[in-house]
PDB file of C-alpha atoms (C1' of nucleotides) in Angstrom:
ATOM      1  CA  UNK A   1      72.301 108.168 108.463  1.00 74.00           C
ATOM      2  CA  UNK A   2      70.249 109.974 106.019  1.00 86.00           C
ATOM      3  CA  UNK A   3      71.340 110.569 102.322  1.00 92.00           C
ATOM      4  CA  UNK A   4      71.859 114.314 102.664  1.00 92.00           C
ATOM      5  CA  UNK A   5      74.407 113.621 104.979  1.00 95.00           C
ATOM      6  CA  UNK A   6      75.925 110.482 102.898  1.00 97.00           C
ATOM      7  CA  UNK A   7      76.554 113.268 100.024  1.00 98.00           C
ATOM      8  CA  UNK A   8      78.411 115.617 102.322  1.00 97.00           C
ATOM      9  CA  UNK A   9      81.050 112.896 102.918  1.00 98.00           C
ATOM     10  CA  UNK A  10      81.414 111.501  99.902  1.00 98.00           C
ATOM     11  CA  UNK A  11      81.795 115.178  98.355  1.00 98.00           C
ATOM     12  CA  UNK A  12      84.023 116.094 101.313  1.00 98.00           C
ATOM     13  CA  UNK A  13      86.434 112.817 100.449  1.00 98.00           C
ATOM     14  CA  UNK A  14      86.296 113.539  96.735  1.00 98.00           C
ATOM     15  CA  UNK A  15      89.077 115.917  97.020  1.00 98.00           C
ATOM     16  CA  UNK A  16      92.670 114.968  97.316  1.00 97.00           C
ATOM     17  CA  UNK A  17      93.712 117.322 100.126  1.00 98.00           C
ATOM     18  CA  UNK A  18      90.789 116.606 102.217  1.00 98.00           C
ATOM     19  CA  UNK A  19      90.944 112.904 102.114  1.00 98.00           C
ATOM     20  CA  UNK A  20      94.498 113.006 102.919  1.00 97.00           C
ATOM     21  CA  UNK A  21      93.853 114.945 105.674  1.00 97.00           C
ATOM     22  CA  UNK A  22      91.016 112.576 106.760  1.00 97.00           C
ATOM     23  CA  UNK A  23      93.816 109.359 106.846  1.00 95.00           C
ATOM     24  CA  UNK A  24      96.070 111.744 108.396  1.00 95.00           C
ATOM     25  CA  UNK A  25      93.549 112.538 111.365  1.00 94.00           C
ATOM     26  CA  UNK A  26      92.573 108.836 111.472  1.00 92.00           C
ATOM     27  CA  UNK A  27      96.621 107.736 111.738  1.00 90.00           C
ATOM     28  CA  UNK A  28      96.829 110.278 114.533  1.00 90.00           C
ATOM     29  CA  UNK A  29      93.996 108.928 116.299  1.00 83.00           C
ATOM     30  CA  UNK A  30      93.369 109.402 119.217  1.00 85.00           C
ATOM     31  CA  UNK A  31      95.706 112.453 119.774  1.00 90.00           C
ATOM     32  CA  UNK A  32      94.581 114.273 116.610  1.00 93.00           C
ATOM     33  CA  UNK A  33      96.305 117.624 115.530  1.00 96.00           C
ATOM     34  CA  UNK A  34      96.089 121.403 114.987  1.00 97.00           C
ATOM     35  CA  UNK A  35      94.531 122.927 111.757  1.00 97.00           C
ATOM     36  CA  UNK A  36      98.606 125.061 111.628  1.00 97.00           C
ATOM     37  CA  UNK A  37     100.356 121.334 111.602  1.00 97.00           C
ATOM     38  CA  UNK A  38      97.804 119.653 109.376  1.00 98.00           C
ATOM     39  CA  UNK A  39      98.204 122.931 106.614  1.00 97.00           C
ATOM     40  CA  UNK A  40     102.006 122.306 107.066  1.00 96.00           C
ATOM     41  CA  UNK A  41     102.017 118.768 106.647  1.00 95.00           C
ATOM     42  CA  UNK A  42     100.055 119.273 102.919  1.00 95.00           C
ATOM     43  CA  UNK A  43     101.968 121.991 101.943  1.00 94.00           C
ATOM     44  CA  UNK A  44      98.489 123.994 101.423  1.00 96.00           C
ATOM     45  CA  UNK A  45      98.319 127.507 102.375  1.00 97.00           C
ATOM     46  CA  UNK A  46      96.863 128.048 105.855  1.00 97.00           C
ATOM     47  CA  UNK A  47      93.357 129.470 105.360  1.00 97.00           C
ATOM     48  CA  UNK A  48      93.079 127.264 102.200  1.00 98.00           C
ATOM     49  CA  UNK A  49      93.265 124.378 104.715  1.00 98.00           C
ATOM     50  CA  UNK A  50      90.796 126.232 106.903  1.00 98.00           C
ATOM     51  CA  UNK A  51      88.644 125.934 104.325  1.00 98.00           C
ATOM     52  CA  UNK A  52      88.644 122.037 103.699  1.00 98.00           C
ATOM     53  CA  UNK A  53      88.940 121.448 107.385  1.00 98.00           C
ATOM     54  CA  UNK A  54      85.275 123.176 108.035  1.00 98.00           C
ATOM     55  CA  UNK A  55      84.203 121.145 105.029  1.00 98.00           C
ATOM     56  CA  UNK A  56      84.981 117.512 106.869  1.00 98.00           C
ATOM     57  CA  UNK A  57      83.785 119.093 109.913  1.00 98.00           C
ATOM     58  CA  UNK A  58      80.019 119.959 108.262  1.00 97.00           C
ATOM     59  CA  UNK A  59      79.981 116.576 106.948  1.00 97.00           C
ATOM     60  CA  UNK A  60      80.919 114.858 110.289  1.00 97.00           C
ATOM     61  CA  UNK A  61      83.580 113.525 109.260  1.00 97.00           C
ATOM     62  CA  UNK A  62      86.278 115.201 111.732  1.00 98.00           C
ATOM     63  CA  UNK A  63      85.626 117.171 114.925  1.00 97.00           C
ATOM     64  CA  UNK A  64      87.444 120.446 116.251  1.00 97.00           C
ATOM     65  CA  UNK A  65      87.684 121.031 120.146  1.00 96.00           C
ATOM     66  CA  UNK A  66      89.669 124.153 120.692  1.00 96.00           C
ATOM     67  CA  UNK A  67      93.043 123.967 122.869  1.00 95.00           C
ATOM     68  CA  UNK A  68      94.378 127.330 123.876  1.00 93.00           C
ATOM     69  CA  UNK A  69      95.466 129.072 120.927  1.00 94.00           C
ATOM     70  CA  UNK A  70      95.490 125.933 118.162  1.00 96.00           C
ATOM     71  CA  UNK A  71      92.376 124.260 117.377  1.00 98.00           C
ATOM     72  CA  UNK A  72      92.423 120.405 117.634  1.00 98.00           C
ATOM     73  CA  UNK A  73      90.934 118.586 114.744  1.00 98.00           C
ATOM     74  CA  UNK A  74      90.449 114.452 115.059  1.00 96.00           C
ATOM     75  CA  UNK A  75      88.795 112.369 112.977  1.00 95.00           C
ATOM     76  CA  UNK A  76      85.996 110.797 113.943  1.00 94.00           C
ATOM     77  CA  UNK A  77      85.882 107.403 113.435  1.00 89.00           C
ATOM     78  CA  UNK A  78      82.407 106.151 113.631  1.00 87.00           C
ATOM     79  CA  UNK A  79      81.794 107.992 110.459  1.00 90.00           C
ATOM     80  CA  UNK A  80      83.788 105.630 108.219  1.00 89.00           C
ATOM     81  CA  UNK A  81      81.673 102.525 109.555  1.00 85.00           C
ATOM     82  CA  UNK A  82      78.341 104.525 109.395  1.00 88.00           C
ATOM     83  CA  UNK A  83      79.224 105.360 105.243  1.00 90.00           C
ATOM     84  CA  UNK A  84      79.539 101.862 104.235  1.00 87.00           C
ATOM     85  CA  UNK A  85      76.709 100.735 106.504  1.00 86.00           C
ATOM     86  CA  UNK A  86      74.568 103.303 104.454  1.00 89.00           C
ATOM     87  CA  UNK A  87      75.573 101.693 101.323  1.00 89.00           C
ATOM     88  CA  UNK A  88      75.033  98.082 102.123  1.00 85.00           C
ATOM     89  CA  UNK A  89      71.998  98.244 104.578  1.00 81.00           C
ATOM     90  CA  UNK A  90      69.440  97.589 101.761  1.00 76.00           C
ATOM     91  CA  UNK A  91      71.086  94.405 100.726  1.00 75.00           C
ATOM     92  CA  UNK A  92      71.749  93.405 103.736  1.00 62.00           C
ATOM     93  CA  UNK A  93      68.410  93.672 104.753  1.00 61.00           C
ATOM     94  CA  UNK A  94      66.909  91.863 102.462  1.00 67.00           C
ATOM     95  CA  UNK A  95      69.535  89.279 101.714  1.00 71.00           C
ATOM     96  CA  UNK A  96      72.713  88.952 104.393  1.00 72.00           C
ATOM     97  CA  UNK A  97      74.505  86.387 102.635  1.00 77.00           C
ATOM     98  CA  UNK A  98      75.625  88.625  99.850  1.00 73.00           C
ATOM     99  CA  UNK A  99      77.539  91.028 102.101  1.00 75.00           C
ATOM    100  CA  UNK A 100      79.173  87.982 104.740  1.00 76.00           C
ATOM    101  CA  UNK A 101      82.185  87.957 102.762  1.00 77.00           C
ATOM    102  CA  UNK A 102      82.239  91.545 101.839  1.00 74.00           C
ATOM    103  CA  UNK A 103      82.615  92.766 105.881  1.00 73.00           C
ATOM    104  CA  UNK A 104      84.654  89.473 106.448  1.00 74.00           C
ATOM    105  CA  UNK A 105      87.554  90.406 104.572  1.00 73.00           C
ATOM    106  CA  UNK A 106      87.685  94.171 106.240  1.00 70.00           C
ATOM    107  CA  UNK A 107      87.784  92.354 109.532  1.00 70.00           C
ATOM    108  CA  UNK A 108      91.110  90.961 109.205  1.00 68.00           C
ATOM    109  CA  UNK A 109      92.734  94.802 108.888  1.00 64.00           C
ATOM    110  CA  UNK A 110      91.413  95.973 112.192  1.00 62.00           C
ATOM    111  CA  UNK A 111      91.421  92.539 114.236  1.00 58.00           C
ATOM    112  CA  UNK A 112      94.592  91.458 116.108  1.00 51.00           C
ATOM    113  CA  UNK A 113      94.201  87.949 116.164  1.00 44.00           C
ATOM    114  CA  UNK A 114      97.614  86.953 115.393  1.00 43.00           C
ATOM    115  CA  UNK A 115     100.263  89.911 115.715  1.00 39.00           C
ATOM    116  CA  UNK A 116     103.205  88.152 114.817  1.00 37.00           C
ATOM    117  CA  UNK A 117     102.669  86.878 110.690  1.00 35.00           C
ATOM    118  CA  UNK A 118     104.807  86.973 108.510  1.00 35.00           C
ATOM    119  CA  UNK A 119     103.898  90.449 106.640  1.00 36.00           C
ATOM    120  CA  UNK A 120     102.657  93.864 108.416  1.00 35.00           C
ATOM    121  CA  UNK A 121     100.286  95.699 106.601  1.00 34.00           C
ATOM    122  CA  UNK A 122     101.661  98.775 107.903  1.00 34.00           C
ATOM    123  CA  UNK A 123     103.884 100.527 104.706  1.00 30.00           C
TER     124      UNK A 123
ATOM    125  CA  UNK B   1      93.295 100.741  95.570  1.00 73.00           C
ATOM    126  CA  UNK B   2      95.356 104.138  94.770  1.00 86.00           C
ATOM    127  CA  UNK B   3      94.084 107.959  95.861  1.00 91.00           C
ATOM    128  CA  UNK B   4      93.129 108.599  92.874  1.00 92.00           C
ATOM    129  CA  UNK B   5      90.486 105.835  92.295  1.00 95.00           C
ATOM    130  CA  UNK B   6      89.281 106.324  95.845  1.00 97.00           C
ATOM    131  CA  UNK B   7      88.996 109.991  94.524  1.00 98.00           C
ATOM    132  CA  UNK B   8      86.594 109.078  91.665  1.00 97.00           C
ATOM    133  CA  UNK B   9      85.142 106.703  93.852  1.00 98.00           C
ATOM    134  CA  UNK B  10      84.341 109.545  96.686  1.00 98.00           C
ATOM    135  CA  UNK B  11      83.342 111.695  93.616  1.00 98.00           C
ATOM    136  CA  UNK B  12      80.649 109.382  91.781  1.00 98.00           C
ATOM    137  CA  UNK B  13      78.586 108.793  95.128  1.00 98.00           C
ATOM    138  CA  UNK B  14      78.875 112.759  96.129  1.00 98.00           C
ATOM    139  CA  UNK B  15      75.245 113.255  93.942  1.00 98.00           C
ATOM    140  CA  UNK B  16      72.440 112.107  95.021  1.00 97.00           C
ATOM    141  CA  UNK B  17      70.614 110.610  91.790  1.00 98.00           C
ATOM    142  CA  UNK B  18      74.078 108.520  91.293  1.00 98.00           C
ATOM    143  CA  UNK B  19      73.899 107.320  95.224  1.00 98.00           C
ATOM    144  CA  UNK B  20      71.126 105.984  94.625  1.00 97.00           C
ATOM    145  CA  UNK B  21      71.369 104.213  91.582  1.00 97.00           C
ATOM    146  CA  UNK B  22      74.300 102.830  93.519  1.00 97.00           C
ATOM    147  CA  UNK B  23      71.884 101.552  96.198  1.00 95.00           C
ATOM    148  CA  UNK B  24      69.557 100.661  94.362  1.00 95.00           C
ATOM    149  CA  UNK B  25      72.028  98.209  92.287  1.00 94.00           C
ATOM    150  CA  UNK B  26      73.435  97.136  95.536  1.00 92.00           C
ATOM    151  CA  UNK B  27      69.865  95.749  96.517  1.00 90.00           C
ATOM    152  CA  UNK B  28      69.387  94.089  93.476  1.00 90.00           C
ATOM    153  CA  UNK B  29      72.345  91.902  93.505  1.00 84.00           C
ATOM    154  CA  UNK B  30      73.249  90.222  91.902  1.00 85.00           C
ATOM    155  CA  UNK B  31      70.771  90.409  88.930  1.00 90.00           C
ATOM    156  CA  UNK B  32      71.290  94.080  88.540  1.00 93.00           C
ATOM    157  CA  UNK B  33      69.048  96.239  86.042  1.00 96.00           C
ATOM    158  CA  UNK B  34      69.046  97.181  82.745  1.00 98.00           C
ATOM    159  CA  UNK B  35      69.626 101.481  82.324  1.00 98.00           C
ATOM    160  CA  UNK B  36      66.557 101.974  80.914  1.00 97.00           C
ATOM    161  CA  UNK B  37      64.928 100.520  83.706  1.00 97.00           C
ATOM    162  CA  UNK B  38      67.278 102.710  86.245  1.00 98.00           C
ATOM    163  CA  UNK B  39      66.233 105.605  84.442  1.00 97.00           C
ATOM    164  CA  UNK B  40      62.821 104.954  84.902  1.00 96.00           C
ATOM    165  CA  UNK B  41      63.099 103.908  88.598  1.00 95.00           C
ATOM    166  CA  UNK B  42      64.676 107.153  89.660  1.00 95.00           C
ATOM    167  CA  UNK B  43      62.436 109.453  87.297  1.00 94.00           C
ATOM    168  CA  UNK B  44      65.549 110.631  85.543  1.00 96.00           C
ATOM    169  CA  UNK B  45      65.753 111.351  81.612  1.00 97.00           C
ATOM    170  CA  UNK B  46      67.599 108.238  79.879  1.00 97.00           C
ATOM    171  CA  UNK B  47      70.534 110.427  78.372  1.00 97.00           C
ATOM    172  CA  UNK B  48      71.406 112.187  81.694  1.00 98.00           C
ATOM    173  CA  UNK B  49      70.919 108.220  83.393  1.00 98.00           C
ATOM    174  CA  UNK B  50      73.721 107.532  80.796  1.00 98.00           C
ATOM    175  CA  UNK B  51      76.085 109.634  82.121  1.00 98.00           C
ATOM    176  CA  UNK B  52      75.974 109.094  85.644  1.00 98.00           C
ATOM    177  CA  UNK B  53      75.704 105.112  84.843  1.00 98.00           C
ATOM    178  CA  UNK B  54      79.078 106.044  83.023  1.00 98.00           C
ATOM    179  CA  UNK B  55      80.794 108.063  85.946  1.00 98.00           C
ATOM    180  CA  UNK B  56      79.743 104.867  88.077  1.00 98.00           C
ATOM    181  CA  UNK B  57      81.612 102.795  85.823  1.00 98.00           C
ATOM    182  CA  UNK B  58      84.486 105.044  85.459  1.00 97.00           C
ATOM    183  CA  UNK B  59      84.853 104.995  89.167  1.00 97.00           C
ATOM    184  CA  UNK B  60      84.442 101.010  89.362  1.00 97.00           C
ATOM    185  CA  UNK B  61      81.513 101.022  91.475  1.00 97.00           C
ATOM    186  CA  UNK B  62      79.270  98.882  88.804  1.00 98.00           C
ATOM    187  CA  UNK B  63      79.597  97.193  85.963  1.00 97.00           C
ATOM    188  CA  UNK B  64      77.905  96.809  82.543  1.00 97.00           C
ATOM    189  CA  UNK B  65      77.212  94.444  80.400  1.00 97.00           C
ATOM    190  CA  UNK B  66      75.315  93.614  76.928  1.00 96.00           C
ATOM    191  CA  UNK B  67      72.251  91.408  77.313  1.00 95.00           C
ATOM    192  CA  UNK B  68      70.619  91.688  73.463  1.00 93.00           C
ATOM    193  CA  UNK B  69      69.432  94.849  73.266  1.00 94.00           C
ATOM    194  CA  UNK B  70      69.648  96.034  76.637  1.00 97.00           C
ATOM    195  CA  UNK B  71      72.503  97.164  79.112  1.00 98.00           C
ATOM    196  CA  UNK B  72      72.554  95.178  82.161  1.00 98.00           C
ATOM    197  CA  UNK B  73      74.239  96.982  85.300  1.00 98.00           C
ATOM    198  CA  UNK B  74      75.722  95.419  88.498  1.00 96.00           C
ATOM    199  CA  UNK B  75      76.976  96.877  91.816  1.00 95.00           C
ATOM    200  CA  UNK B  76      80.917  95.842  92.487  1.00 94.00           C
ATOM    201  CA  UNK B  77      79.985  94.894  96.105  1.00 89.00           C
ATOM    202  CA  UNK B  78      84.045  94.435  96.458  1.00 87.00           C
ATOM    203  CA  UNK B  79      84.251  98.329  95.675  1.00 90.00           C
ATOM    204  CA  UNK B  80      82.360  99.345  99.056  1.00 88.00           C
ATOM    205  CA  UNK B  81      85.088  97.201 101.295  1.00 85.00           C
ATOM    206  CA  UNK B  82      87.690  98.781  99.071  1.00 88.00           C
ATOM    207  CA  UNK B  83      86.711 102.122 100.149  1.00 90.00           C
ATOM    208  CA  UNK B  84      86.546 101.367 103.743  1.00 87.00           C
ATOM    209  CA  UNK B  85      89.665  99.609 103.672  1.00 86.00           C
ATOM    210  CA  UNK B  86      91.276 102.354 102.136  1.00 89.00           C
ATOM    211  CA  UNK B  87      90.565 105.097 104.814  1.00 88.00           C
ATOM    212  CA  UNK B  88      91.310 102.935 107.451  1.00 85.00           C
ATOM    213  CA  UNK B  89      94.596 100.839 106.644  1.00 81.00           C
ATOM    214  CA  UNK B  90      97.158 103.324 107.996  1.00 76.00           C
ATOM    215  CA  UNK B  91      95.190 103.456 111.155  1.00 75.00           C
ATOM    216  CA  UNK B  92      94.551  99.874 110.914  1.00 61.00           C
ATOM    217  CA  UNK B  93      98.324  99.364 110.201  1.00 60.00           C
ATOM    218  CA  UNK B  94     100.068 100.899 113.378  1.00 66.00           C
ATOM    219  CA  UNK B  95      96.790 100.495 115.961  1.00 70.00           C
ATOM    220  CA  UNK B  96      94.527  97.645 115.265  1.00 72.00           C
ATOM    221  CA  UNK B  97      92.651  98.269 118.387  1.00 76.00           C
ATOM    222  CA  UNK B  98      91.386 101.491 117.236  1.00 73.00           C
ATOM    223  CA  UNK B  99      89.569 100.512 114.597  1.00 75.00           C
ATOM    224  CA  UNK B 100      88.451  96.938 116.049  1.00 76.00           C
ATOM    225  CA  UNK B 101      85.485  98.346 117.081  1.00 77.00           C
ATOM    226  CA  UNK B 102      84.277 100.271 114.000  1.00 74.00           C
ATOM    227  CA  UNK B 103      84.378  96.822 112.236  1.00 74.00           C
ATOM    228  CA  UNK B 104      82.580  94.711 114.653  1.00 75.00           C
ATOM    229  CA  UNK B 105      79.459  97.079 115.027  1.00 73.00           C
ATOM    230  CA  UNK B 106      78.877  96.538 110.623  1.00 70.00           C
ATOM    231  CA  UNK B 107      79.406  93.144 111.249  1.00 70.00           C
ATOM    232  CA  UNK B 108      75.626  92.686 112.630  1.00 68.00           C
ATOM    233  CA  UNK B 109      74.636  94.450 109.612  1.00 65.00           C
ATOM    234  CA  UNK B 110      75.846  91.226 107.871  1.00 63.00           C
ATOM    235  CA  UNK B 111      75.885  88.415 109.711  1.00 59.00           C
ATOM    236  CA  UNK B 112      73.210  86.277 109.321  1.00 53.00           C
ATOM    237  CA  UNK B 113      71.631  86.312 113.065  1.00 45.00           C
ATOM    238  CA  UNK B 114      70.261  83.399 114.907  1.00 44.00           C
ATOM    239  CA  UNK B 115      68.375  81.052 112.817  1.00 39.00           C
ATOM    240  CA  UNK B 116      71.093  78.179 113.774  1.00 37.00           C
ATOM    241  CA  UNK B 117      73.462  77.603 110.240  1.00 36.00           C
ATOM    242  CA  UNK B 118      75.927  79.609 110.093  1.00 36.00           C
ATOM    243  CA  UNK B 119      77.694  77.488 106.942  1.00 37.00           C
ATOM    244  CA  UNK B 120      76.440  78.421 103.334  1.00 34.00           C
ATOM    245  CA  UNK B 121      77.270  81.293 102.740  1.00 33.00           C
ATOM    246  CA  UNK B 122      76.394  81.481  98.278  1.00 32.00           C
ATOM    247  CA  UNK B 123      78.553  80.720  95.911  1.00 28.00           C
TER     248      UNK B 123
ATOM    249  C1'  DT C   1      96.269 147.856 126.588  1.00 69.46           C
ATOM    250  C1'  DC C   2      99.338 146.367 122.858  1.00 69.46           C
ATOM    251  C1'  DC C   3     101.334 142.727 120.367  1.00 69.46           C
ATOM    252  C1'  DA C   4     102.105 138.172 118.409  1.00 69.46           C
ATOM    253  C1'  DT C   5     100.134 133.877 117.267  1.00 69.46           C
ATOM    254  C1'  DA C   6      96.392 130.764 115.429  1.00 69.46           C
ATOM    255  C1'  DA C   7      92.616 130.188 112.900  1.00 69.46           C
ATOM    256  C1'  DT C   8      88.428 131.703 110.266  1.00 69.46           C
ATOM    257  C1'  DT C   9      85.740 134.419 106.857  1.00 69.46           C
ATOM    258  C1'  DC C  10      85.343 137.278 102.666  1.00 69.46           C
ATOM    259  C1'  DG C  11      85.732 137.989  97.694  1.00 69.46           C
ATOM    260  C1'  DA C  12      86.679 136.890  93.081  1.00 69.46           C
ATOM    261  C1'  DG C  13      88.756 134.503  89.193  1.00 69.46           C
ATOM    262  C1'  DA C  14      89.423 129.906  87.224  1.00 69.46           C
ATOM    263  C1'  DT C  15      87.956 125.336  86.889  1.00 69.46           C
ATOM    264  C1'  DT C  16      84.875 121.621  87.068  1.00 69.46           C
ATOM    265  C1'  DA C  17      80.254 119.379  87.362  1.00 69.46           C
ATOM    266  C1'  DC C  18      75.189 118.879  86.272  1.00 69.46           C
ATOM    267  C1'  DT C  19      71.467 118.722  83.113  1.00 69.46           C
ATOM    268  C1'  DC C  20      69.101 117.815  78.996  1.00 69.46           C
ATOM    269  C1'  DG C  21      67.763 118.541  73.896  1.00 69.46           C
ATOM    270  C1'  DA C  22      69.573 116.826  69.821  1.00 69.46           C
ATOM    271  C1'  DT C  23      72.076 113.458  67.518  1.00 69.46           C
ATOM    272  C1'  DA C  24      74.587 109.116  66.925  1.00 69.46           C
ATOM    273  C1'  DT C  25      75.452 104.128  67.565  1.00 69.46           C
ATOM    274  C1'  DA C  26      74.096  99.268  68.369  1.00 69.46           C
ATOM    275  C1'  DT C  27      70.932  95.369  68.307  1.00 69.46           C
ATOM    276  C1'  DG C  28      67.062  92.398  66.769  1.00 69.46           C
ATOM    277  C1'  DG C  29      63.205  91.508  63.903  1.00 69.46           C
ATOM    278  C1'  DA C  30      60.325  91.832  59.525  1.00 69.46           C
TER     279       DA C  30
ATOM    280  C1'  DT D   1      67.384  96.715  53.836  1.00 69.46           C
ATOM    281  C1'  DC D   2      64.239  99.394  56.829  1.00 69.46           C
ATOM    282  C1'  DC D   3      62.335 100.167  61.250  1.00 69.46           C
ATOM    283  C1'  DA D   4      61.830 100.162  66.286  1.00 69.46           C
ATOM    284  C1'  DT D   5      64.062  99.785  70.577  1.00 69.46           C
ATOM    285  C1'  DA D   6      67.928 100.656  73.838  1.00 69.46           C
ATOM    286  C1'  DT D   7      71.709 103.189  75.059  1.00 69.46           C
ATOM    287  C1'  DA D   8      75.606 106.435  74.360  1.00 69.46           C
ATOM    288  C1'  DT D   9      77.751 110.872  72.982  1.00 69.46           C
ATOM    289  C1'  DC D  10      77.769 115.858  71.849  1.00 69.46           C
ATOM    290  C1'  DG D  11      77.106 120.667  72.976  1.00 69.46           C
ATOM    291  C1'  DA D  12      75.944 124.514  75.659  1.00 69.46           C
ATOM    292  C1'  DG D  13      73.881 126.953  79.413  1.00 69.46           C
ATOM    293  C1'  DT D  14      73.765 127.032  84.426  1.00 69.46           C
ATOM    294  C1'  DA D  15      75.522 126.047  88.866  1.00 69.46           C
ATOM    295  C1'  DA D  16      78.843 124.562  92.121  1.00 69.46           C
ATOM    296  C1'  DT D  17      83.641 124.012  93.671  1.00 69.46           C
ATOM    297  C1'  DC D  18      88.648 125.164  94.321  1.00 69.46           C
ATOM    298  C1'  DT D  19      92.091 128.333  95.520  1.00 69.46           C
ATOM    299  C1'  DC D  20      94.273 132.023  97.766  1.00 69.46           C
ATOM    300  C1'  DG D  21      95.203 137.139  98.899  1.00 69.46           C
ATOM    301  C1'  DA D  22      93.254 140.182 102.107  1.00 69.46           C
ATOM    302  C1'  DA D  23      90.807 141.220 106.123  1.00 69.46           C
ATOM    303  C1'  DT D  24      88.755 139.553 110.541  1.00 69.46           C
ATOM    304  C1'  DT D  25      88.173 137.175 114.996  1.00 69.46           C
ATOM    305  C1'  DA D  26      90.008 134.765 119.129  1.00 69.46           C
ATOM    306  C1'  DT D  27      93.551 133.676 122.570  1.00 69.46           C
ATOM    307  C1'  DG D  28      97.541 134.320 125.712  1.00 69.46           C
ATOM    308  C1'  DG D  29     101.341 136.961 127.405  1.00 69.46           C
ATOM    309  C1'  DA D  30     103.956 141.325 128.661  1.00 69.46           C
TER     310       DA D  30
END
DNA sequence: TCCATAATTCGAGATTACTCGATATATGGA
DNA sequence: TCCATATATCGAGTAATCTCGAATTATGGA
């Protein structure tokens, strides 16, 4: 990833609607959703949402794949992982051991080692 | 970490001079730089350095503090797993499987390969 | 073809962000 | 105290972004 395209997502998640809608698209991965239910769901007028929705989509951060009438919008996940990679390559490059710990404690959200603790993270 | 500290977050790595200074504090862990120095690096005027190293701060992405006469400033490495955790905990929460992936491909990144040890990790 | 639905694009006013010269504050040394 | 260094804050001009009413394009059905 270059850094033009590092500053397109960061500026597209720098806005409360759109990164809302960018957790909302990753929660309904893999289905995803039209732009009509996604305006509906934010309480933002339609074309408004029209608006943000090309904005994630020019900064790869969601896809649209047309359906009929609606248009399908899912997020794309790869994107999150490529970000942070960006911001961490250079000192993990030169130096790993500074970063171990920093990936290590993502891990646990996304791994299902042991399903049945004592606490779900979900809310 | 709330939406509207991700927000600032998204918002203080949207511009390129500030992404990076970000970077370039992130490579230089954990030492970090004094501003004058990260004005001069980037080829940036000090005052305008200033207030970007202040929007960085603001968003909790680095750090600064007094060293005699200078200003020394440090990456918060925690911020960047923040960030990803953030977007990724409500998918995370109901569908670990989803995301397993995403996680184990930045792991690399990381990981210090081969080379036998894999104990000591700082500290 | 006509109509209804679904989504995008256009245009403009209001708000916010970026930049940098000028000025102010803080520290250490003579 | 006075001076030099290091950084922060102020102010204003310019540029970019946000929002949404209005108009436009695309699809499917009668």
């Amino acid at each position: 990833m270059e850094s033009e395209r590092a500053i397109l997502a960061f500026a597209a998640l720098a806005q409360p609607t759109r990164l809302d809608v960018f957790r909302l698209l990753i929660a309904r991965e893999p289905e995803g959703l039209p732009a009509g239910d996604i305006a509906r769901h934010m309480t933002v007028p339609q074309n408004t949402m029209s608006t943000h929705l090309a904005i994630l989509t020019r900064a790869g951060l969601i896809e649209a794949e047309r359906q009929s009438r609606s248009i399908i919008y899912r997020a794309k996940l790869d994107a999150v992982r490529e970000l942070a990679f960006y911001l961490v390559k250079d000192c993990c490059g030169g130096r790993p051991e500074i970063c171990a710990p920093l990936i290590a404690d993502l891990s646990p959200c996304c791994t299902p080692k042991n399903e049945a603790t004592q606490e779900a993270v979900h809310e």
